[in-house]
Amino acid sequence: MSRQANRGTESKKMSSELFTLTYGALVTQLCKDYENDEDVNKQLDKMGYNIGVRLIEDFLARSNVGRCHDFRETADVIAKVAFKMYLGITPSITNWSPAGDEFSLILENNPLVDFVELPDNHSSLIYSNLLCGVLRGALEMVQMAVEAKFVQDTLKGDGVTEIRMRFIRRIEDNLPAGEE
Amino acid sequence: MAVCVAVIAKENYPLYIRSVPTENELKFHYMVHTSLDVVDEKISAMGKALVDQRELYLGLLYPTEDYKVYGYVTNSRVKFVMVVDSSNTALRDNEIRSMFRKLHSSYTDVMCNPFYNPGDCIQSRAFDSMVTSMMIQVC
């Protein structure tokens, strides 16, 4: 694989089914390994965080976006460039808080959940929680502490999937807070 | 239009069976059970030809006085059996075929659900509602 060579030019095509099934296998394995859904959610978030802190480098190298001047610009880049690049979807940005430090990403269709139906005994599982971790990890690497969480999920019967993002603070020192 | 829909695993145990609630359920279970012999017969009789043509639809398995039983078998030997009212003459082979195809693609989605373990009973709501839509179309 000559990934390094064509980074920055075109994005690779891969089967979305393979991707969806791989993620499904990952989540169900976690469900088997951990007793309760809370732990699985936490684990997914942690895994996402670890992906995010690496993915941001790839993202910056490939996308050529510059430094964002405010949180609104960041939101635009996340929705229109990052989600497009990695998941092939463009979520819409809505529900800005008056202070401009909170917004919602609305995902019309979430490629992670294509075939999924949550069984009744996993009602508190946040299936796509990995995404929140990725967002948190990636933004942390560019000196932004954010909180991301799902507030609506199509798996739980909502019409759309909504990720609520909240800006906490700028991280002054360039060292990321250690995560085990 | 269908009065009973059943999905039978490779090892001939039911994964899913549903019939219209008004009628005698056991009768349909019995009917589907009996039809499995015919399915096996058909598969072994034209097994070779079936594979060659990639024809999954088995056609009419057997008619009874009131009902017709149709069969469909996937390449992984999962069987779909559908019982329809024989008074419904408007239902042609082509429609049955497309109903089976719909059933097949819905079954595929169930299989792709990471929370479904192959071999378990099908409890998917999406599959359930798809079968319901097949049942009430005409009834």
PDB file of C-alpha atoms in Angstrom:
ATOM      1  CA  MET A   1       0.000   0.000   0.000  1.00  0.00           C
ATOM      2  CA  SER A   2       1.492   3.278  -1.050  1.00  0.00           C
ATOM      3  CA  ARG A   3      -0.579   5.358   1.262  1.00  0.00           C
ATOM      4  CA  GLN A   4       2.005   7.994   1.929  1.00  0.00           C
ATOM      5  CA  ALA A   5       2.534   8.638  -1.764  1.00  0.00           C
ATOM      6  CA  ASN A   6      -0.946   9.722  -2.664  1.00  0.00           C
ATOM      7  CA  ARG A   7      -1.964  11.297   0.589  1.00  0.00           C
ATOM      8  CA  GLY A   8      -3.323  14.708  -0.082  1.00  0.00           C
ATOM      9  CA  THR A   9      -4.517  13.896  -3.533  1.00  0.00           C
ATOM     10  CA  GLU A  10      -7.492  11.565  -3.688  1.00  0.00           C
ATOM     11  CA  SER A  11      -9.336   9.669  -1.019  1.00  0.00           C
ATOM     12  CA  LYS A  12      -9.342   5.894  -1.116  1.00  0.00           C
ATOM     13  CA  LYS A  13     -12.511   4.014  -1.892  1.00  0.00           C
ATOM     14  CA  MET A  14     -13.572   1.192   0.335  1.00  0.00           C
ATOM     15  CA  SER A  15     -16.647  -0.899   0.778  1.00  0.00           C
ATOM     16  CA  SER A  16     -18.982   0.826   3.178  1.00  0.00           C
ATOM     17  CA  GLU A  17     -20.458  -2.546   4.123  1.00  0.00           C
ATOM     18  CA  LEU A  18     -17.077  -3.807   5.215  1.00  0.00           C
ATOM     19  CA  PHE A  19     -16.604  -0.684   7.284  1.00  0.00           C
ATOM     20  CA  THR A  20     -20.047  -0.910   8.849  1.00  0.00           C
ATOM     21  CA  LEU A  21     -19.677  -4.598   9.645  1.00  0.00           C
ATOM     22  CA  THR A  22     -16.221  -4.085  11.096  1.00  0.00           C
ATOM     23  CA  TYR A  23     -17.494  -1.411  13.411  1.00  0.00           C
ATOM     24  CA  GLY A  24     -20.445  -3.624  14.323  1.00  0.00           C
ATOM     25  CA  ALA A  25     -18.135  -6.486  15.185  1.00  0.00           C
ATOM     26  CA  LEU A  26     -16.076  -4.155  17.338  1.00  0.00           C
ATOM     27  CA  VAL A  27     -19.058  -2.885  19.295  1.00  0.00           C
ATOM     28  CA  THR A  28     -20.599  -6.316  19.824  1.00  0.00           C
ATOM     29  CA  GLN A  29     -17.265  -7.663  21.008  1.00  0.00           C
ATOM     30  CA  LEU A  30     -17.049  -4.833  23.523  1.00  0.00           C
ATOM     31  CA  CYS A  31     -20.576  -5.645  24.646  1.00  0.00           C
ATOM     32  CA  LYS A  32     -19.463  -9.215  25.290  1.00  0.00           C
ATOM     33  CA  ASP A  33     -16.337  -8.139  27.128  1.00  0.00           C
ATOM     34  CA  TYR A  34     -17.936  -5.596  29.435  1.00  0.00           C
ATOM     35  CA  GLU A  35     -20.763  -6.189  31.806  1.00  0.00           C
ATOM     36  CA  ASN A  36     -22.733  -3.021  31.329  1.00  0.00           C
ATOM     37  CA  ASP A  37     -23.371  -0.529  28.584  1.00  0.00           C
ATOM     38  CA  GLU A  38     -21.851   2.380  30.466  1.00  0.00           C
ATOM     39  CA  ASP A  39     -18.463   0.705  30.348  1.00  0.00           C
ATOM     40  CA  VAL A  40     -18.838   0.014  26.652  1.00  0.00           C
ATOM     41  CA  ASN A  41     -19.730   3.660  26.016  1.00  0.00           C
ATOM     42  CA  LYS A  42     -16.689   4.742  27.966  1.00  0.00           C
ATOM     43  CA  GLN A  43     -14.457   2.321  26.105  1.00  0.00           C
ATOM     44  CA  LEU A  44     -15.766   3.452  22.725  1.00  0.00           C
ATOM     45  CA  ASP A  45     -15.108   7.039  23.685  1.00  0.00           C
ATOM     46  CA  LYS A  46     -11.588   6.199  24.746  1.00  0.00           C
ATOM     47  CA  MET A  47     -10.894   4.329  21.528  1.00  0.00           C
ATOM     48  CA  GLY A  48     -12.308   7.221  19.567  1.00  0.00           C
ATOM     49  CA  TYR A  49     -10.095   9.617  21.455  1.00  0.00           C
ATOM     50  CA  ASN A  50      -7.038   7.589  20.541  1.00  0.00           C
ATOM     51  CA  ILE A  51      -8.121   7.555  16.921  1.00  0.00           C
ATOM     52  CA  GLY A  52      -8.812  11.273  17.005  1.00  0.00           C
ATOM     53  CA  VAL A  53      -5.419  12.327  18.285  1.00  0.00           C
ATOM     54  CA  ARG A  54      -3.817  10.478  15.386  1.00  0.00           C
ATOM     55  CA  LEU A  55      -6.399  11.228  12.751  1.00  0.00           C
ATOM     56  CA  ILE A  56      -6.008  14.967  13.147  1.00  0.00           C
ATOM     57  CA  GLU A  57      -2.494  14.768  11.710  1.00  0.00           C
ATOM     58  CA  ASP A  58      -3.753  12.879   8.713  1.00  0.00           C
ATOM     59  CA  PHE A  59      -6.595  15.313   8.360  1.00  0.00           C
ATOM     60  CA  LEU A  60      -4.394  18.405   8.466  1.00  0.00           C
ATOM     61  CA  ALA A  61      -1.962  16.877   6.004  1.00  0.00           C
ATOM     62  CA  ARG A  62      -4.637  15.998   3.510  1.00  0.00           C
ATOM     63  CA  SER A  63      -7.105  18.819   3.759  1.00  0.00           C
ATOM     64  CA  ASN A  64      -4.877  21.898   3.681  1.00  0.00           C
ATOM     65  CA  VAL A  65      -7.173  23.789   5.976  1.00  0.00           C
ATOM     66  CA  GLY A  66      -5.583  26.548   7.937  1.00  0.00           C
ATOM     67  CA  ARG A  67      -6.076  27.611  11.496  1.00  0.00           C
ATOM     68  CA  CYS A  68      -9.657  28.349  12.420  1.00  0.00           C
ATOM     69  CA  HIS A  69     -10.386  31.765  13.845  1.00  0.00           C
ATOM     70  CA  ASP A  70     -13.492  30.938  15.790  1.00  0.00           C
ATOM     71  CA  PHE A  71     -15.595  28.006  16.830  1.00  0.00           C
ATOM     72  CA  ARG A  72     -18.042  28.566  13.970  1.00  0.00           C
ATOM     73  CA  GLU A  73     -15.289  28.073  11.460  1.00  0.00           C
ATOM     74  CA  THR A  74     -14.214  24.940  13.268  1.00  0.00           C
ATOM     75  CA  ALA A  75     -17.746  23.616  13.088  1.00  0.00           C
ATOM     76  CA  ASP A  76     -17.823  24.240   9.352  1.00  0.00           C
ATOM     77  CA  VAL A  77     -14.562  22.444   8.798  1.00  0.00           C
ATOM     78  CA  ILE A  78     -15.678  19.455  10.875  1.00  0.00           C
ATOM     79  CA  ALA A  79     -18.957  19.090   9.058  1.00  0.00           C
ATOM     80  CA  LYS A  80     -17.998  19.958   5.501  1.00  0.00           C
ATOM     81  CA  VAL A  81     -14.435  18.675   5.281  1.00  0.00           C
ATOM     82  CA  ALA A  82     -13.748  16.137   8.010  1.00  0.00           C
ATOM     83  CA  PHE A  83     -17.018  14.194   7.951  1.00  0.00           C
ATOM     84  CA  LYS A  84     -17.006  14.307   4.167  1.00  0.00           C
ATOM     85  CA  MET A  85     -13.476  12.982   3.997  1.00  0.00           C
ATOM     86  CA  TYR A  86     -13.776  10.146   6.471  1.00  0.00           C
ATOM     87  CA  LEU A  87     -17.421   9.114   6.434  1.00  0.00           C
ATOM     88  CA  GLY A  88     -18.679  10.457   3.135  1.00  0.00           C
ATOM     89  CA  ILE A  89     -21.493  12.421   4.726  1.00  0.00           C
ATOM     90  CA  THR A  90     -22.030  16.088   5.394  1.00  0.00           C
ATOM     91  CA  PRO A  91     -23.887  16.733   8.614  1.00  0.00           C
ATOM     92  CA  SER A  92     -25.713  20.012   9.009  1.00  0.00           C
ATOM     93  CA  ILE A  93     -24.842  22.456  11.752  1.00  0.00           C
ATOM     94  CA  THR A  94     -27.698  23.853  13.781  1.00  0.00           C
ATOM     95  CA  ASN A  95     -28.838  24.945  17.204  1.00  0.00           C
ATOM     96  CA  TRP A  96     -26.065  27.383  17.979  1.00  0.00           C
ATOM     97  CA  SER A  97     -26.195  28.552  21.544  1.00  0.00           C
ATOM     98  CA  PRO A  98     -26.454  32.332  21.918  1.00  0.00           C
ATOM     99  CA  ALA A  99     -22.901  32.484  23.258  1.00  0.00           C
ATOM    100  CA  GLY A 100     -21.624  30.631  20.219  1.00  0.00           C
ATOM    101  CA  ASP A 101     -19.916  27.922  22.182  1.00  0.00           C
ATOM    102  CA  GLU A 102     -22.337  25.082  21.530  1.00  0.00           C
ATOM    103  CA  PHE A 103     -23.752  23.603  18.356  1.00  0.00           C
ATOM    104  CA  SER A 104     -25.337  20.434  17.030  1.00  0.00           C
ATOM    105  CA  LEU A 105     -24.224  18.227  14.189  1.00  0.00           C
ATOM    106  CA  ILE A 106     -27.243  16.631  12.585  1.00  0.00           C
ATOM    107  CA  LEU A 107     -26.499  13.410  10.741  1.00  0.00           C
ATOM    108  CA  GLU A 108     -29.275  12.499   8.348  1.00  0.00           C
ATOM    109  CA  ASN A 109     -27.891   9.045   7.905  1.00  0.00           C
ATOM    110  CA  ASN A 110     -25.119   7.568   9.936  1.00  0.00           C
ATOM    111  CA  PRO A 111     -23.057   5.044   7.979  1.00  0.00           C
ATOM    112  CA  LEU A 112     -22.060   3.270  11.182  1.00  0.00           C
ATOM    113  CA  VAL A 113     -25.570   2.078  11.894  1.00  0.00           C
ATOM    114  CA  ASP A 114     -26.663   0.879   8.450  1.00  0.00           C
ATOM    115  CA  PHE A 115     -27.901  -2.563   9.487  1.00  0.00           C
ATOM    116  CA  VAL A 116     -28.071  -2.132  13.206  1.00  0.00           C
ATOM    117  CA  GLU A 117     -31.084  -2.657  15.409  1.00  0.00           C
ATOM    118  CA  LEU A 118     -30.409  -2.246  19.087  1.00  0.00           C
ATOM    119  CA  PRO A 119     -31.683  -5.182  21.116  1.00  0.00           C
ATOM    120  CA  ASP A 120     -33.823  -4.351  24.143  1.00  0.00           C
ATOM    121  CA  ASN A 121     -31.166  -5.342  26.652  1.00  0.00           C
ATOM    122  CA  HIS A 122     -28.770  -2.700  25.330  1.00  0.00           C
ATOM    123  CA  SER A 123     -31.042   0.294  25.595  1.00  0.00           C
ATOM    124  CA  SER A 124     -28.420   2.524  27.193  1.00  0.00           C
ATOM    125  CA  LEU A 125     -25.675   1.663  24.727  1.00  0.00           C
ATOM    126  CA  ILE A 126     -24.509   4.645  22.688  1.00  0.00           C
ATOM    127  CA  TYR A 127     -23.591   2.704  19.610  1.00  0.00           C
ATOM    128  CA  SER A 128     -21.706   5.408  17.717  1.00  0.00           C
ATOM    129  CA  ASN A 129     -19.978   6.872  20.754  1.00  0.00           C
ATOM    130  CA  LEU A 130     -16.649   6.372  18.977  1.00  0.00           C
ATOM    131  CA  LEU A 131     -17.419   9.474  16.912  1.00  0.00           C
ATOM    132  CA  CYS A 132     -17.623  11.630  20.018  1.00  0.00           C
ATOM    133  CA  GLY A 133     -14.241  10.377  21.122  1.00  0.00           C
ATOM    134  CA  VAL A 134     -12.743  11.087  17.718  1.00  0.00           C
ATOM    135  CA  LEU A 135     -14.050  14.653  17.737  1.00  0.00           C
ATOM    136  CA  ARG A 136     -12.826  15.243  21.264  1.00  0.00           C
ATOM    137  CA  GLY A 137      -9.398  13.762  20.584  1.00  0.00           C
ATOM    138  CA  ALA A 138      -8.870  15.542  17.304  1.00  0.00           C
ATOM    139  CA  LEU A 139      -9.856  18.945  18.618  1.00  0.00           C
ATOM    140  CA  GLU A 140      -7.753  18.503  21.693  1.00  0.00           C
ATOM    141  CA  MET A 141      -4.708  18.228  19.472  1.00  0.00           C
ATOM    142  CA  VAL A 142      -5.469  21.620  18.000  1.00  0.00           C
ATOM    143  CA  GLN A 143      -5.741  23.253  21.422  1.00  0.00           C
ATOM    144  CA  MET A 144      -9.468  23.028  21.845  1.00  0.00           C
ATOM    145  CA  ALA A 145     -11.095  21.246  24.720  1.00  0.00           C
ATOM    146  CA  VAL A 146     -14.596  20.264  23.717  1.00  0.00           C
ATOM    147  CA  GLU A 147     -17.309  18.032  24.974  1.00  0.00           C
ATOM    148  CA  ALA A 148     -19.189  15.914  22.458  1.00  0.00           C
ATOM    149  CA  LYS A 149     -22.192  13.761  23.175  1.00  0.00           C
ATOM    150  CA  PHE A 150     -25.120  12.173  21.439  1.00  0.00           C
ATOM    151  CA  VAL A 151     -28.446  13.748  22.228  1.00  0.00           C
ATOM    152  CA  GLN A 152     -30.508  12.031  19.535  1.00  0.00           C
ATOM    153  CA  ASP A 153     -29.934   8.716  17.865  1.00  0.00           C
ATOM    154  CA  THR A 154     -31.868   7.034  15.072  1.00  0.00           C
ATOM    155  CA  LEU A 155     -31.199   3.727  16.798  1.00  0.00           C
ATOM    156  CA  LYS A 156     -33.266   4.900  19.722  1.00  0.00           C
ATOM    157  CA  GLY A 157     -36.183   5.893  17.554  1.00  0.00           C
ATOM    158  CA  ASP A 158     -35.288   9.534  16.905  1.00  0.00           C
ATOM    159  CA  GLY A 159     -35.694  10.949  13.436  1.00  0.00           C
ATOM    160  CA  VAL A 160     -32.080  12.024  13.080  1.00  0.00           C
ATOM    161  CA  THR A 161     -28.785  11.540  14.823  1.00  0.00           C
ATOM    162  CA  GLU A 162     -27.580  14.604  16.672  1.00  0.00           C
ATOM    163  CA  ILE A 163     -24.179  15.184  18.238  1.00  0.00           C
ATOM    164  CA  ARG A 164     -24.017  18.111  20.609  1.00  0.00           C
ATOM    165  CA  MET A 165     -20.630  19.845  20.728  1.00  0.00           C
ATOM    166  CA  ARG A 166     -19.664  22.221  23.500  1.00  0.00           C
ATOM    167  CA  PHE A 167     -16.535  24.332  23.541  1.00  0.00           C
ATOM    168  CA  ILE A 168     -14.948  24.267  26.984  1.00  0.00           C
ATOM    169  CA  ARG A 169     -11.709  26.221  26.741  1.00  0.00           C
ATOM    170  CA  ARG A 170      -8.564  26.746  24.778  1.00  0.00           C
ATOM    171  CA  ILE A 171      -5.700  24.581  25.896  1.00  0.00           C
ATOM    172  CA  GLU A 172      -2.779  26.898  26.496  1.00  0.00           C
ATOM    173  CA  ASP A 173       0.121  24.506  26.763  1.00  0.00           C
ATOM    174  CA  ASN A 174       0.718  22.471  23.657  1.00  0.00           C
ATOM    175  CA  LEU A 175       1.022  19.220  25.524  1.00  0.00           C
ATOM    176  CA  PRO A 176      -2.130  17.159  25.404  1.00  0.00           C
ATOM    177  CA  ALA A 177      -3.462  15.917  28.699  1.00  0.00           C
ATOM    178  CA  GLY A 178      -2.313  12.378  29.191  1.00  0.00           C
ATOM    179  CA  GLU A 179      -4.825   9.667  28.529  1.00  0.00           C
ATOM    180  CA  GLU A 180      -3.759   6.227  29.671  1.00  0.00           C
TER     181      GLU A 180
ATOM    182  CA  MET B   1     -51.707 -11.393   0.473  1.00  0.00           C
ATOM    183  CA  ALA B   2     -49.610 -13.991   2.227  1.00  0.00           C
ATOM    184  CA  VAL B   3     -51.254 -15.722   5.159  1.00  0.00           C
ATOM    185  CA  CYS B   4     -48.070 -17.263   6.520  1.00  0.00           C
ATOM    186  CA  VAL B   5     -44.377 -16.504   6.084  1.00  0.00           C
ATOM    187  CA  ALA B   6     -41.603 -18.700   7.425  1.00  0.00           C
ATOM    188  CA  VAL B   7     -37.812 -18.625   7.369  1.00  0.00           C
ATOM    189  CA  ILE B   8     -36.190 -22.000   7.871  1.00  0.00           C
ATOM    190  CA  ALA B   9     -32.527 -22.463   8.724  1.00  0.00           C
ATOM    191  CA  LYS B  10     -30.172 -24.702   6.823  1.00  0.00           C
ATOM    192  CA  GLU B  11     -30.641 -27.427   9.435  1.00  0.00           C
ATOM    193  CA  ASN B  12     -34.412 -27.271   8.963  1.00  0.00           C
ATOM    194  CA  TYR B  13     -35.424 -25.558  12.156  1.00  0.00           C
ATOM    195  CA  PRO B  14     -37.542 -22.418  12.031  1.00  0.00           C
ATOM    196  CA  LEU B  15     -35.836 -19.046  12.394  1.00  0.00           C
ATOM    197  CA  TYR B  16     -39.014 -17.111  11.956  1.00  0.00           C
ATOM    198  CA  ILE B  17     -42.625 -18.002  11.395  1.00  0.00           C
ATOM    199  CA  ARG B  18     -45.586 -15.722  11.295  1.00  0.00           C
ATOM    200  CA  SER B  19     -49.147 -16.206  10.205  1.00  0.00           C
ATOM    201  CA  VAL B  20     -52.259 -14.073  10.199  1.00  0.00           C
ATOM    202  CA  PRO B  21     -53.497 -14.181  13.756  1.00  0.00           C
ATOM    203  CA  THR B  22     -57.115 -14.861  12.979  1.00  0.00           C
ATOM    204  CA  GLU B  23     -56.496 -18.322  11.665  1.00  0.00           C
ATOM    205  CA  ASN B  24     -55.387 -21.481  13.319  1.00  0.00           C
ATOM    206  CA  GLU B  25     -51.682 -20.985  13.768  1.00  0.00           C
ATOM    207  CA  LEU B  26     -50.827 -24.614  14.244  1.00  0.00           C
ATOM    208  CA  LYS B  27     -52.296 -25.495  10.883  1.00  0.00           C
ATOM    209  CA  PHE B  28     -49.824 -23.215   9.166  1.00  0.00           C
ATOM    210  CA  HIS B  29     -46.901 -24.488  11.165  1.00  0.00           C
ATOM    211  CA  TYR B  30     -47.868 -27.947  10.103  1.00  0.00           C
ATOM    212  CA  MET B  31     -48.212 -26.871   6.502  1.00  0.00           C
ATOM    213  CA  VAL B  32     -44.782 -25.245   6.456  1.00  0.00           C
ATOM    214  CA  HIS B  33     -43.280 -28.274   8.116  1.00  0.00           C
ATOM    215  CA  THR B  34     -44.731 -30.576   5.492  1.00  0.00           C
ATOM    216  CA  SER B  35     -43.523 -28.365   2.708  1.00  0.00           C
ATOM    217  CA  LEU B  36     -39.914 -28.821   3.788  1.00  0.00           C
ATOM    218  CA  ASP B  37     -39.937 -32.317   2.372  1.00  0.00           C
ATOM    219  CA  VAL B  38     -41.002 -30.938  -0.967  1.00  0.00           C
ATOM    220  CA  VAL B  39     -38.295 -28.295  -0.735  1.00  0.00           C
ATOM    221  CA  ASP B  40     -35.651 -30.945  -0.106  1.00  0.00           C
ATOM    222  CA  GLU B  41     -36.984 -33.010  -2.958  1.00  0.00           C
ATOM    223  CA  LYS B  42     -36.865 -30.059  -5.311  1.00  0.00           C
ATOM    224  CA  ILE B  43     -33.374 -29.110  -4.283  1.00  0.00           C
ATOM    225  CA  SER B  44     -31.989 -32.586  -4.788  1.00  0.00           C
ATOM    226  CA  ALA B  45     -33.915 -33.167  -7.996  1.00  0.00           C
ATOM    227  CA  MET B  46     -32.761 -30.072  -9.775  1.00  0.00           C
ATOM    228  CA  GLY B  47     -29.915 -29.113  -7.485  1.00  0.00           C
ATOM    229  CA  LYS B  48     -27.413 -29.009 -10.286  1.00  0.00           C
ATOM    230  CA  ALA B  49     -29.599 -26.986 -12.599  1.00  0.00           C
ATOM    231  CA  LEU B  50     -30.504 -24.578  -9.819  1.00  0.00           C
ATOM    232  CA  VAL B  51     -26.910 -23.798  -9.085  1.00  0.00           C
ATOM    233  CA  ASP B  52     -26.159 -23.259 -12.717  1.00  0.00           C
ATOM    234  CA  GLN B  53     -29.001 -20.873 -13.330  1.00  0.00           C
ATOM    235  CA  ARG B  54     -28.746 -19.182  -9.957  1.00  0.00           C
ATOM    236  CA  GLU B  55     -32.439 -19.677  -9.714  1.00  0.00           C
ATOM    237  CA  LEU B  56     -33.464 -19.456  -6.075  1.00  0.00           C
ATOM    238  CA  TYR B  57     -37.199 -19.493  -6.544  1.00  0.00           C
ATOM    239  CA  LEU B  58     -38.602 -22.997  -6.253  1.00  0.00           C
ATOM    240  CA  GLY B  59     -42.092 -22.209  -7.447  1.00  0.00           C
ATOM    241  CA  LEU B  60     -45.299 -23.746  -6.180  1.00  0.00           C
ATOM    242  CA  LEU B  61     -44.465 -26.487  -3.692  1.00  0.00           C
ATOM    243  CA  TYR B  62     -47.945 -27.889  -3.372  1.00  0.00           C
ATOM    244  CA  PRO B  63     -51.514 -26.631  -3.456  1.00  0.00           C
ATOM    245  CA  THR B  64     -54.112 -27.550  -0.898  1.00  0.00           C
ATOM    246  CA  GLU B  65     -57.792 -26.871  -1.067  1.00  0.00           C
ATOM    247  CA  ASP B  66     -57.594 -23.395   0.383  1.00  0.00           C
ATOM    248  CA  TYR B  67     -53.946 -22.448   0.146  1.00  0.00           C
ATOM    249  CA  LYS B  68     -50.901 -22.516  -2.071  1.00  0.00           C
ATOM    250  CA  VAL B  69     -47.444 -23.015  -0.674  1.00  0.00           C
ATOM    251  CA  TYR B  70     -44.451 -21.423  -2.388  1.00  0.00           C
ATOM    252  CA  GLY B  71     -40.786 -21.946  -1.667  1.00  0.00           C
ATOM    253  CA  TYR B  72     -37.473 -20.136  -2.150  1.00  0.00           C
ATOM    254  CA  VAL B  73     -34.008 -21.258  -1.151  1.00  0.00           C
ATOM    255  CA  THR B  74     -30.902 -19.128  -0.844  1.00  0.00           C
ATOM    256  CA  ASN B  75     -27.451 -20.269  -1.815  1.00  0.00           C
ATOM    257  CA  SER B  76     -26.683 -20.758   1.862  1.00  0.00           C
ATOM    258  CA  ARG B  77     -29.620 -23.179   2.001  1.00  0.00           C
ATOM    259  CA  VAL B  78     -31.860 -20.984   4.056  1.00  0.00           C
ATOM    260  CA  LYS B  79     -35.439 -21.580   3.013  1.00  0.00           C
ATOM    261  CA  PHE B  80     -38.297 -19.169   2.770  1.00  0.00           C
ATOM    262  CA  VAL B  81     -41.779 -20.619   2.670  1.00  0.00           C
ATOM    263  CA  MET B  82     -44.859 -18.574   1.970  1.00  0.00           C
ATOM    264  CA  VAL B  83     -48.471 -19.707   2.206  1.00  0.00           C
ATOM    265  CA  VAL B  84     -51.010 -17.737   0.204  1.00  0.00           C
ATOM    266  CA  ASP B  85     -54.739 -17.941  -0.089  1.00  0.00           C
ATOM    267  CA  SER B  86     -55.614 -19.787  -3.293  1.00  0.00           C
ATOM    268  CA  SER B  87     -58.805 -17.803  -3.701  1.00  0.00           C
ATOM    269  CA  ASN B  88     -56.554 -14.898  -4.541  1.00  0.00           C
ATOM    270  CA  THR B  89     -56.128 -15.533  -8.252  1.00  0.00           C
ATOM    271  CA  ALA B  90     -54.677 -12.122  -8.956  1.00  0.00           C
ATOM    272  CA  LEU B  91     -51.421 -13.216  -7.406  1.00  0.00           C
ATOM    273  CA  ARG B  92     -49.154 -14.315 -10.217  1.00  0.00           C
ATOM    274  CA  ASP B  93     -45.845 -16.053 -10.239  1.00  0.00           C
ATOM    275  CA  ASN B  94     -44.017 -12.798 -10.818  1.00  0.00           C
ATOM    276  CA  GLU B  95     -45.484 -11.154  -7.753  1.00  0.00           C
ATOM    277  CA  ILE B  96     -44.608 -14.129  -5.589  1.00  0.00           C
ATOM    278  CA  ARG B  97     -41.107 -13.971  -6.986  1.00  0.00           C
ATOM    279  CA  SER B  98     -40.712 -10.305  -6.134  1.00  0.00           C
ATOM    280  CA  MET B  99     -42.131 -10.883  -2.662  1.00  0.00           C
ATOM    281  CA  PHE B 100     -39.515 -13.538  -2.088  1.00  0.00           C
ATOM    282  CA  ARG B 101     -36.812 -11.210  -3.339  1.00  0.00           C
ATOM    283  CA  LYS B 102     -37.969  -8.590  -0.885  1.00  0.00           C
ATOM    284  CA  LEU B 103     -37.937 -11.174   1.871  1.00  0.00           C
ATOM    285  CA  HIS B 104     -34.448 -12.211   0.888  1.00  0.00           C
ATOM    286  CA  SER B 105     -33.016  -8.709   0.950  1.00  0.00           C
ATOM    287  CA  SER B 106     -34.684  -8.031   4.277  1.00  0.00           C
ATOM    288  CA  TYR B 107     -33.222 -11.247   5.631  1.00  0.00           C
ATOM    289  CA  THR B 108     -29.805 -10.113   4.425  1.00  0.00           C
ATOM    290  CA  ASP B 109     -30.163  -6.914   6.420  1.00  0.00           C
ATOM    291  CA  VAL B 110     -31.024  -8.942   9.505  1.00  0.00           C
ATOM    292  CA  MET B 111     -27.907 -11.041   9.005  1.00  0.00           C
ATOM    293  CA  CYS B 112     -25.814  -7.885   8.749  1.00  0.00           C
ATOM    294  CA  ASN B 113     -27.030  -6.602  12.095  1.00  0.00           C
ATOM    295  CA  PRO B 114     -24.062  -7.077  14.419  1.00  0.00           C
ATOM    296  CA  PHE B 115     -26.369  -7.864  17.326  1.00  0.00           C
ATOM    297  CA  TYR B 116     -27.928 -10.796  15.521  1.00  0.00           C
ATOM    298  CA  ASN B 117     -26.215 -14.134  16.000  1.00  0.00           C
ATOM    299  CA  PRO B 118     -26.598 -16.399  12.990  1.00  0.00           C
ATOM    300  CA  GLY B 119     -28.876 -19.273  13.873  1.00  0.00           C
ATOM    301  CA  ASP B 120     -30.948 -17.374  16.405  1.00  0.00           C
ATOM    302  CA  CYS B 121     -34.613 -16.656  15.993  1.00  0.00           C
ATOM    303  CA  ILE B 122     -35.246 -13.483  14.047  1.00  0.00           C
ATOM    304  CA  GLN B 123     -36.616 -10.794  16.317  1.00  0.00           C
ATOM    305  CA  SER B 124     -35.875  -7.785  14.191  1.00  0.00           C
ATOM    306  CA  ARG B 125     -38.563  -5.131  14.155  1.00  0.00           C
ATOM    307  CA  ALA B 126     -37.670  -4.099  10.602  1.00  0.00           C
ATOM    308  CA  PHE B 127     -38.093  -7.650   9.357  1.00  0.00           C
ATOM    309  CA  ASP B 128     -41.312  -8.001  11.272  1.00  0.00           C
ATOM    310  CA  SER B 129     -42.848  -4.899   9.786  1.00  0.00           C
ATOM    311  CA  MET B 130     -41.765  -5.923   6.300  1.00  0.00           C
ATOM    312  CA  VAL B 131     -43.561  -9.250   6.717  1.00  0.00           C
ATOM    313  CA  THR B 132     -46.608  -7.456   8.089  1.00  0.00           C
ATOM    314  CA  SER B 133     -46.704  -5.232   5.020  1.00  0.00           C
ATOM    315  CA  MET B 134     -46.691  -8.354   2.848  1.00  0.00           C
ATOM    316  CA  MET B 135     -49.518  -9.846   4.787  1.00  0.00           C
ATOM    317  CA  ILE B 136     -51.910  -6.948   4.815  1.00  0.00           C
ATOM    318  CA  GLN B 137     -51.478  -5.760   1.261  1.00  0.00           C
ATOM    319  CA  VAL B 138     -54.538  -7.666   0.145  1.00  0.00           C
ATOM    320  CA  CYS B 139     -56.015  -9.321   3.211  1.00  0.00           C
TER     321      CYS B 139
END
